Amino acid sequence: MFLDTVLTRNPELVDAAATLHRRGEIPPDTYVMDLDAIEANAALLAAEAERLGVGLWFVVKQLGRNPELIGAVARHIPAFAAIDPPEARTLHAAGARPGNLGHLVQIPRRALPELLAWRPEAVTVFDLANAQAVSEAARRLGFVQDVLVRLEGAQGSVYPGQEGGVPLDRLDAFAEAAERLPGIRIAGVTAFPCVLCDPATGVPRATPNFALALKAREVLASRGHEHLKLSAPSATSMASLPLLAELGATHGEPGHALTGTTPLHAIDPHQPEKPAYVYVSEIAHTLADGRPAIRGGGFYARSHIRSALLPRTGARLGVQDAPAENIDYYRLLDAPADGQDVRLGDTALLAFRTQIFVTRSTVAVVSGLSSGTPRLNGLYDAQGRAL
């Protein structure tokens, strides 16, 4: 999906990844992350958001919750949105500031005392029971916690496994009950996804959920709530930040923009954010019909993979589709053309949309590419633990 973009914008990363694998310094099933590019992307996003008056909470699930990368991003975007407690703990330990907790996964009630003690800017709640649990935990800790009300998504706009939220037509009743809870203050609204990239053009556009969030904010404002936040996550990037500002969002939650891998980057290699990772595999075996198999472990159902580069020869081979319900032990490539040499152990480089935290991959952090002095900083697992 992003291989052409990476080759155009960050060939140094491609060369470094191939060299590291060839030398045996990284194993197959490794994401190689360009620390310099990620920090530069964070700086771009922070400057543009400040210019537009939009706040940012950064997201790192797609980066493998990596502490080195968290530190680089947090130097420019200090506050994070964490999708679940394990991610929140990694971010907090790396020194980032808690912005929005409960972003996609509600905080388990037994974890609330620990996470609320960090004094997050906001906690997202999906229903009244969770609002009550946050209120009770905050009251025991001696303060009032700001909460964002998650709106139930518009029909057909919610991903399976992410259902939940307060329906717009029940928001008034929810607010009436929540206003009586002594440990919370309604501070705003959110929904997911609020922005998506057009499949054909890659251009970011508001979803119906954005309109729902705007209406919800009006409902809460009519009840006397002031200075309400509206976080509009998904596809937050240099291209979508003006849209967020124009429509009235107060916050975006950049994730893939940090690595230059939104769908728009696959179509337009000249977007401001620089592509910042490649996936490294190798030829594991060859089928009797000539199709090479590469080692898996890091593939993701929504990857949209198109081709793999074999740096030893420069060959580009198509990557064949595989059903998401199967374990990705291997991934098949198209059979090479006559005369193309493919050998056991050959490096294969790919670039596609990923969520590293749901893989079993290794993450290699490299620095110095921007100055021509590449260095392997370290290897980590997919949850950010040093190897």
PDB file of N, CA, C and O in Angstrom, residues 234-292:
ATOM      1  N   SER A 234      -9.731   9.821  14.280  1.00  0.00           N
ATOM      2  CA  SER A 234      -9.551   9.040  13.058  1.00  0.00           C
ATOM      3  C   SER A 234      -9.072   9.942  11.930  1.00  0.00           C
ATOM      4  O   SER A 234      -9.650  11.002  11.666  1.00  0.00           O
ATOM      5  N   ALA A 235      -7.992   9.496  11.289  1.00  0.00           N
ATOM      6  CA  ALA A 235      -7.411  10.169  10.121  1.00  0.00           C
ATOM      7  C   ALA A 235      -6.962  11.589  10.424  1.00  0.00           C
ATOM      8  O   ALA A 235      -6.919  12.432   9.525  1.00  0.00           O
ATOM      9  N   THR A 236      -6.598  11.877  11.682  1.00  0.00           N
ATOM     10  CA  THR A 236      -6.067  13.203  11.999  1.00  0.00           C
ATOM     11  C   THR A 236      -4.686  13.340  11.370  1.00  0.00           C
ATOM     12  O   THR A 236      -3.782  12.549  11.642  1.00  0.00           O
ATOM     13  N   SER A 237      -4.518  14.338  10.516  1.00  0.00           N
ATOM     14  CA  SER A 237      -3.273  14.517   9.774  1.00  0.00           C
ATOM     15  C   SER A 237      -3.152  15.974   9.349  1.00  0.00           C
ATOM     16  O   SER A 237      -4.056  16.782   9.580  1.00  0.00           O
ATOM     17  N   MET A 238      -2.060  16.306   8.700  1.00  0.00           N
ATOM     18  CA  MET A 238      -1.894  17.662   8.172  1.00  0.00           C
ATOM     19  C   MET A 238      -3.021  18.001   7.196  1.00  0.00           C
ATOM     20  O   MET A 238      -3.476  19.143   7.145  1.00  0.00           O
ATOM     21  N   ALA A 239      -3.483  17.009   6.463  1.00  0.00           N
ATOM     22  CA  ALA A 239      -4.548  17.258   5.482  1.00  0.00           C
ATOM     23  C   ALA A 239      -5.909  17.435   6.124  1.00  0.00           C
ATOM     24  O   ALA A 239      -6.766  18.145   5.590  1.00  0.00           O
ATOM     25  N   SER A 240      -6.144  16.806   7.286  1.00  0.00           N
ATOM     26  CA  SER A 240      -7.475  16.867   7.896  1.00  0.00           C
ATOM     27  C   SER A 240      -7.591  17.904   9.005  1.00  0.00           C
ATOM     28  O   SER A 240      -8.700  18.266   9.394  1.00  0.00           O
ATOM     29  N   LEU A 241      -6.472  18.397   9.531  1.00  0.00           N
ATOM     30  CA  LEU A 241      -6.547  19.376  10.615  1.00  0.00           C
ATOM     31  C   LEU A 241      -7.349  20.622  10.224  1.00  0.00           C
ATOM     32  O   LEU A 241      -8.158  21.111  11.030  1.00  0.00           O
ATOM     33  N   PRO A 242      -7.192  21.160   9.006  1.00  0.00           N
ATOM     34  CA  PRO A 242      -8.034  22.310   8.639  1.00  0.00           C
ATOM     35  C   PRO A 242      -9.522  21.974   8.652  1.00  0.00           C
ATOM     36  O   PRO A 242     -10.353  22.824   9.011  1.00  0.00           O
ATOM     37  N   LEU A 243      -9.870  20.746   8.279  1.00  0.00           N
ATOM     38  CA  LEU A 243     -11.266  20.320   8.315  1.00  0.00           C
ATOM     39  C   LEU A 243     -11.780  20.294   9.753  1.00  0.00           C
ATOM     40  O   LEU A 243     -12.894  20.762  10.030  1.00  0.00           O
ATOM     41  N   LEU A 244     -10.973  19.758  10.665  1.00  0.00           N
ATOM     42  CA  LEU A 244     -11.376  19.730  12.071  1.00  0.00           C
ATOM     43  C   LEU A 244     -11.620  21.138  12.595  1.00  0.00           C
ATOM     44  O   LEU A 244     -12.624  21.402  13.279  1.00  0.00           O
ATOM     45  N   ALA A 245     -10.709  22.052  12.268  1.00  0.00           N
ATOM     46  CA  ALA A 245     -10.861  23.435  12.736  1.00  0.00           C
ATOM     47  C   ALA A 245     -12.096  24.091  12.126  1.00  0.00           C
ATOM     48  O   ALA A 245     -12.852  24.781  12.821  1.00  0.00           O
ATOM     49  N   GLU A 246     -12.308  23.864  10.843  1.00  0.00           N
ATOM     50  CA  GLU A 246     -13.450  24.474  10.151  1.00  0.00           C
ATOM     51  C   GLU A 246     -14.776  24.002  10.725  1.00  0.00           C
ATOM     52  O   GLU A 246     -15.722  24.790  10.888  1.00  0.00           O
ATOM     53  N   LEU A 247     -14.869  22.711  11.067  1.00  0.00           N
ATOM     54  CA  LEU A 247     -16.128  22.161  11.552  1.00  0.00           C
ATOM     55  C   LEU A 247     -16.328  22.362  13.053  1.00  0.00           C
ATOM     56  O   LEU A 247     -17.411  22.092  13.561  1.00  0.00           O
ATOM     57  N   GLY A 248     -15.294  22.788  13.761  1.00  0.00           N
ATOM     58  CA  GLY A 248     -15.483  23.121  15.162  1.00  0.00           C
ATOM     59  C   GLY A 248     -14.966  22.115  16.162  1.00  0.00           C
ATOM     60  O   GLY A 248     -15.301  22.197  17.347  1.00  0.00           O
ATOM     61  N   ALA A 249     -14.136  21.168  15.726  1.00  0.00           N
ATOM     62  CA  ALA A 249     -13.528  20.249  16.687  1.00  0.00           C
ATOM     63  C   ALA A 249     -12.507  20.994  17.535  1.00  0.00           C
ATOM     64  O   ALA A 249     -11.823  21.900  17.051  1.00  0.00           O
ATOM     65  N   THR A 250     -12.394  20.604  18.780  1.00  0.00           N
ATOM     66  CA  THR A 250     -11.361  21.180  19.646  1.00  0.00           C
ATOM     67  C   THR A 250     -10.123  20.295  19.705  1.00  0.00           C
ATOM     68  O   THR A 250      -9.040  20.786  20.049  1.00  0.00           O
ATOM     69  N   HIS A 251     -10.276  19.004  19.392  1.00  0.00           N
ATOM     70  CA  HIS A 251      -9.160  18.070  19.498  1.00  0.00           C
ATOM     71  C   HIS A 251      -9.165  17.066  18.342  1.00  0.00           C
ATOM     72  O   HIS A 251     -10.230  16.641  17.870  1.00  0.00           O
ATOM     73  N   GLY A 252      -7.973  16.707  17.921  1.00  0.00           N
ATOM     74  CA  GLY A 252      -7.758  15.574  17.033  1.00  0.00           C
ATOM     75  C   GLY A 252      -6.858  14.570  17.726  1.00  0.00           C
ATOM     76  O   GLY A 252      -6.212  14.903  18.733  1.00  0.00           O
ATOM     77  N   GLU A 253      -6.798  13.356  17.177  1.00  0.00           N
ATOM     78  CA  GLU A 253      -6.029  12.288  17.814  1.00  0.00           C
ATOM     79  C   GLU A 253      -5.153  11.600  16.758  1.00  0.00           C
ATOM     80  O   GLU A 253      -5.498  10.540  16.229  1.00  0.00           O
ATOM     81  N   PRO A 254      -4.012  12.211  16.403  1.00  0.00           N
ATOM     82  CA  PRO A 254      -3.182  11.659  15.329  1.00  0.00           C
ATOM     83  C   PRO A 254      -2.564  10.324  15.694  1.00  0.00           C
ATOM     84  O   PRO A 254      -2.069  10.133  16.799  1.00  0.00           O
ATOM     85  N   GLY A 255      -2.602   9.403  14.760  1.00  0.00           N
ATOM     86  CA  GLY A 255      -1.985   8.098  14.915  1.00  0.00           C
ATOM     87  C   GLY A 255      -1.138   7.789  13.698  1.00  0.00           C
ATOM     88  O   GLY A 255       0.081   7.965  13.700  1.00  0.00           O
ATOM     89  N   HIS A 256      -1.787   7.366  12.610  1.00  0.00           N
ATOM     90  CA  HIS A 256      -1.040   7.016  11.394  1.00  0.00           C
ATOM     91  C   HIS A 256      -0.335   8.206  10.759  1.00  0.00           C
ATOM     92  O   HIS A 256       0.636   8.017  10.017  1.00  0.00           O
ATOM     93  N   ALA A 257      -0.781   9.420  11.038  1.00  0.00           N
ATOM     94  CA  ALA A 257      -0.071  10.585  10.501  1.00  0.00           C
ATOM     95  C   ALA A 257       1.342  10.670  11.062  1.00  0.00           C
ATOM     96  O   ALA A 257       2.247  11.203  10.406  1.00  0.00           O
ATOM     97  N   LEU A 258       1.554  10.139  12.260  1.00  0.00           N
ATOM     98  CA  LEU A 258       2.885  10.165  12.860  1.00  0.00           C
ATOM     99  C   LEU A 258       3.884   9.347  12.051  1.00  0.00           C
ATOM    100  O   LEU A 258       5.094   9.618  12.102  1.00  0.00           O
ATOM    101  N   THR A 259       3.395   8.357  11.329  1.00  0.00           N
ATOM    102  CA  THR A 259       4.279   7.539  10.486  1.00  0.00           C
ATOM    103  C   THR A 259       4.023   7.767   9.003  1.00  0.00           C
ATOM    104  O   THR A 259       4.536   7.032   8.162  1.00  0.00           O
ATOM    105  N   GLY A 260       3.229   8.788   8.660  1.00  0.00           N
ATOM    106  CA  GLY A 260       2.971   9.084   7.252  1.00  0.00           C
ATOM    107  C   GLY A 260       2.279   7.956   6.530  1.00  0.00           C
ATOM    108  O   GLY A 260       2.597   7.662   5.373  1.00  0.00           O
ATOM    109  N   THR A 261       1.303   7.313   7.204  1.00  0.00           N
ATOM    110  CA  THR A 261       0.661   6.129   6.625  1.00  0.00           C
ATOM    111  C   THR A 261      -0.867   6.209   6.690  1.00  0.00           C
ATOM    112  O   THR A 261      -1.520   5.199   6.927  1.00  0.00           O
ATOM    113  N   THR A 262      -1.441   7.393   6.496  1.00  0.00           N
ATOM    114  CA  THR A 262      -2.886   7.451   6.302  1.00  0.00           C
ATOM    115  C   THR A 262      -3.178   7.008   4.875  1.00  0.00           C
ATOM    116  O   THR A 262      -2.276   6.992   4.021  1.00  0.00           O
ATOM    117  N   PRO A 263      -4.429   6.654   4.558  1.00  0.00           N
ATOM    118  CA  PRO A 263      -4.738   6.270   3.176  1.00  0.00           C
ATOM    119  C   PRO A 263      -4.365   7.327   2.149  1.00  0.00           C
ATOM    120  O   PRO A 263      -4.011   7.001   1.009  1.00  0.00           O
ATOM    121  N   LEU A 264      -4.409   8.608   2.534  1.00  0.00           N
ATOM    122  CA  LEU A 264      -4.019   9.657   1.598  1.00  0.00           C
ATOM    123  C   LEU A 264      -2.543   9.557   1.223  1.00  0.00           C
ATOM    124  O   LEU A 264      -2.161   9.825   0.080  1.00  0.00           O
ATOM    125  N   HIS A 265      -1.710   9.131   2.167  1.00  0.00           N
ATOM    126  CA  HIS A 265      -0.284   9.013   1.876  1.00  0.00           C
ATOM    127  C   HIS A 265       0.006   7.912   0.854  1.00  0.00           C
ATOM    128  O   HIS A 265       1.017   7.975   0.150  1.00  0.00           O
ATOM    129  N   ALA A 266      -0.867   6.915   0.783  1.00  0.00           N
ATOM    130  CA  ALA A 266      -0.671   5.852  -0.213  1.00  0.00           C
ATOM    131  C   ALA A 266      -0.926   6.363  -1.619  1.00  0.00           C
ATOM    132  O   ALA A 266      -0.333   5.865  -2.588  1.00  0.00           O
ATOM    133  N   ILE A 267      -1.802   7.355  -1.742  1.00  0.00           N
ATOM    134  CA  ILE A 267      -2.167   7.892  -3.055  1.00  0.00           C
ATOM    135  C   ILE A 267      -1.299   9.080  -3.434  1.00  0.00           C
ATOM    136  O   ILE A 267      -0.911   9.240  -4.587  1.00  0.00           O
ATOM    137  N   ASP A 268      -0.978   9.914  -2.440  1.00  0.00           N
ATOM    138  CA  ASP A 268      -0.202  11.132  -2.685  1.00  0.00           C
ATOM    139  C   ASP A 268       1.103  11.067  -1.894  1.00  0.00           C
ATOM    140  O   ASP A 268       1.116  11.352  -0.699  1.00  0.00           O
ATOM    141  N   PRO A 269       2.211  10.727  -2.538  1.00  0.00           N
ATOM    142  CA  PRO A 269       3.476  10.597  -1.807  1.00  0.00           C
ATOM    143  C   PRO A 269       4.065  11.927  -1.358  1.00  0.00           C
ATOM    144  O   PRO A 269       5.088  11.948  -0.675  1.00  0.00           O
ATOM    145  N   HIS A 270       3.437  13.035  -1.732  1.00  0.00           N
ATOM    146  CA  HIS A 270       3.989  14.347  -1.410  1.00  0.00           C
ATOM    147  C   HIS A 270       3.278  15.019  -0.247  1.00  0.00           C
ATOM    148  O   HIS A 270       3.438  16.223  -0.034  1.00  0.00           O
ATOM    149  N   GLN A 271       2.499  14.255   0.532  1.00  0.00           N
ATOM    150  CA  GLN A 271       1.926  14.801   1.749  1.00  0.00           C
ATOM    151  C   GLN A 271       3.055  15.224   2.694  1.00  0.00           C
ATOM    152  O   GLN A 271       4.154  14.672   2.645  1.00  0.00           O
ATOM    153  N   PRO A 272       2.818  16.215   3.564  1.00  0.00           N
ATOM    154  CA  PRO A 272       3.910  16.728   4.406  1.00  0.00           C
ATOM    155  C   PRO A 272       4.549  15.682   5.314  1.00  0.00           C
ATOM    156  O   PRO A 272       5.770  15.698   5.518  1.00  0.00           O
ATOM    157  N   GLU A 273       3.740  14.762   5.879  1.00  0.00           N
ATOM    158  CA  GLU A 273       4.315  13.755   6.769  1.00  0.00           C
ATOM    159  C   GLU A 273       5.132  12.744   5.955  1.00  0.00           C
ATOM    160  O   GLU A 273       4.708  12.292   4.891  1.00  0.00           O
ATOM    161  N   LYS A 274       6.269  12.372   6.497  1.00  0.00           N
ATOM    162  CA  LYS A 274       7.175  11.454   5.817  1.00  0.00           C
ATOM    163  C   LYS A 274       6.888  10.023   6.235  1.00  0.00           C
ATOM    164  O   LYS A 274       6.715   9.748   7.430  1.00  0.00           O
ATOM    165  N   PRO A 275       6.823   9.079   5.293  1.00  0.00           N
ATOM    166  CA  PRO A 275       6.618   7.678   5.681  1.00  0.00           C
ATOM    167  C   PRO A 275       7.772   7.195   6.546  1.00  0.00           C
ATOM    168  O   PRO A 275       8.934   7.445   6.249  1.00  0.00           O
ATOM    169  N   ALA A 276       7.432   6.465   7.632  1.00  0.00           N
ATOM    170  CA  ALA A 276       8.429   6.247   8.678  1.00  0.00           C
ATOM    171  C   ALA A 276       8.607   4.791   9.081  1.00  0.00           C
ATOM    172  O   ALA A 276       9.265   4.532  10.095  1.00  0.00           O
ATOM    173  N   TYR A 277       8.030   3.838   8.356  1.00  0.00           N
ATOM    174  CA  TYR A 277       8.324   2.445   8.690  1.00  0.00           C
ATOM    175  C   TYR A 277       8.238   1.555   7.459  1.00  0.00           C
ATOM    176  O   TYR A 277       7.566   1.883   6.479  1.00  0.00           O
ATOM    177  N   VAL A 278       8.955   0.444   7.540  1.00  0.00           N
ATOM    178  CA  VAL A 278       8.815  -0.645   6.568  1.00  0.00           C
ATOM    179  C   VAL A 278       8.736  -1.948   7.345  1.00  0.00           C
ATOM    180  O   VAL A 278       9.195  -2.038   8.491  1.00  0.00           O
ATOM    181  N   TYR A 279       8.171  -2.949   6.698  1.00  0.00           N
ATOM    182  CA  TYR A 279       8.077  -4.283   7.299  1.00  0.00           C
ATOM    183  C   TYR A 279       9.081  -5.193   6.611  1.00  0.00           C
ATOM    184  O   TYR A 279       9.170  -5.234   5.378  1.00  0.00           O
ATOM    185  N   VAL A 280       9.838  -5.918   7.414  1.00  0.00           N
ATOM    186  CA  VAL A 280      10.888  -6.802   6.903  1.00  0.00           C
ATOM    187  C   VAL A 280      10.472  -8.257   7.085  1.00  0.00           C
ATOM    188  O   VAL A 280      10.126  -8.677   8.194  1.00  0.00           O
ATOM    189  N   SER A 281      10.508  -9.003   5.997  1.00  0.00           N
ATOM    190  CA  SER A 281      10.314 -10.443   6.055  1.00  0.00           C
ATOM    191  C   SER A 281      11.424 -11.091   5.232  1.00  0.00           C
ATOM    192  O   SER A 281      12.399 -10.416   4.854  1.00  0.00           O
ATOM    193  N   GLU A 282      11.299 -12.381   4.982  1.00  0.00           N
ATOM    194  CA  GLU A 282      12.286 -13.058   4.141  1.00  0.00           C
ATOM    195  C   GLU A 282      11.644 -14.270   3.484  1.00  0.00           C
ATOM    196  O   GLU A 282      10.608 -14.766   3.934  1.00  0.00           O
ATOM    197  N   ILE A 283      12.269 -14.738   2.419  1.00  0.00           N
ATOM    198  CA  ILE A 283      11.773 -15.923   1.721  1.00  0.00           C
ATOM    199  C   ILE A 283      11.975 -17.142   2.619  1.00  0.00           C
ATOM    200  O   ILE A 283      13.095 -17.441   3.056  1.00  0.00           O
ATOM    201  N   ALA A 284      10.861 -17.835   2.905  1.00  0.00           N
ATOM    202  CA  ALA A 284      10.914 -19.000   3.792  1.00  0.00           C
ATOM    203  C   ALA A 284      10.992 -20.300   3.001  1.00  0.00           C
ATOM    204  O   ALA A 284      11.692 -21.232   3.394  1.00  0.00           O
ATOM    205  N   HIS A 285      10.261 -20.381   1.911  1.00  0.00           N
ATOM    206  CA  HIS A 285      10.282 -21.550   1.041  1.00  0.00           C
ATOM    207  C   HIS A 285       9.569 -21.184  -0.252  1.00  0.00           C
ATOM    208  O   HIS A 285       8.967 -20.104  -0.358  1.00  0.00           O
ATOM    209  N   THR A 286       9.632 -22.081  -1.227  1.00  0.00           N
ATOM    210  CA  THR A 286       8.979 -21.849  -2.510  1.00  0.00           C
ATOM    211  C   THR A 286       8.082 -23.030  -2.837  1.00  0.00           C
ATOM    212  O   THR A 286       8.499 -24.192  -2.712  1.00  0.00           O
ATOM    213  N   LEU A 287       6.845 -22.737  -3.230  1.00  0.00           N
ATOM    214  CA  LEU A 287       5.898 -23.787  -3.579  1.00  0.00           C
ATOM    215  C   LEU A 287       6.291 -24.448  -4.897  1.00  0.00           C
ATOM    216  O   LEU A 287       7.060 -23.887  -5.695  1.00  0.00           O
ATOM    217  N   ALA A 288       5.743 -25.631  -5.137  1.00  0.00           N
ATOM    218  CA  ALA A 288       6.070 -26.369  -6.355  1.00  0.00           C
ATOM    219  C   ALA A 288       5.689 -25.590  -7.612  1.00  0.00           C
ATOM    220  O   ALA A 288       6.304 -25.763  -8.668  1.00  0.00           O
ATOM    221  N   ASP A 289       4.675 -24.698  -7.498  1.00  0.00           N
ATOM    222  CA  ASP A 289       4.267 -23.925  -8.675  1.00  0.00           C
ATOM    223  C   ASP A 289       5.072 -22.631  -8.845  1.00  0.00           C
ATOM    224  O   ASP A 289       4.769 -21.815  -9.724  1.00  0.00           O
ATOM    225  N   GLY A 290       6.088 -22.448  -7.989  1.00  0.00           N
ATOM    226  CA  GLY A 290       6.982 -21.304  -8.157  1.00  0.00           C
ATOM    227  C   GLY A 290       6.678 -20.109  -7.284  1.00  0.00           C
ATOM    228  O   GLY A 290       7.450 -19.141  -7.266  1.00  0.00           O
ATOM    229  N   ARG A 291       5.576 -20.147  -6.528  1.00  0.00           N
ATOM    230  CA  ARG A 291       5.248 -18.999  -5.681  1.00  0.00           C
ATOM    231  C   ARG A 291       6.097 -19.014  -4.411  1.00  0.00           C
ATOM    232  O   ARG A 291       6.080 -19.999  -3.668  1.00  0.00           O
ATOM    233  N   PRO A 292       6.827 -17.926  -4.133  1.00  0.00           N
ATOM    234  CA  PRO A 292       7.595 -17.858  -2.887  1.00  0.00           C
ATOM    235  C   PRO A 292       6.676 -17.556  -1.706  1.00  0.00           C
ATOM    236  O   PRO A 292       5.690 -16.827  -1.832  1.00  0.00           O
TER     237      PRO A 292
END
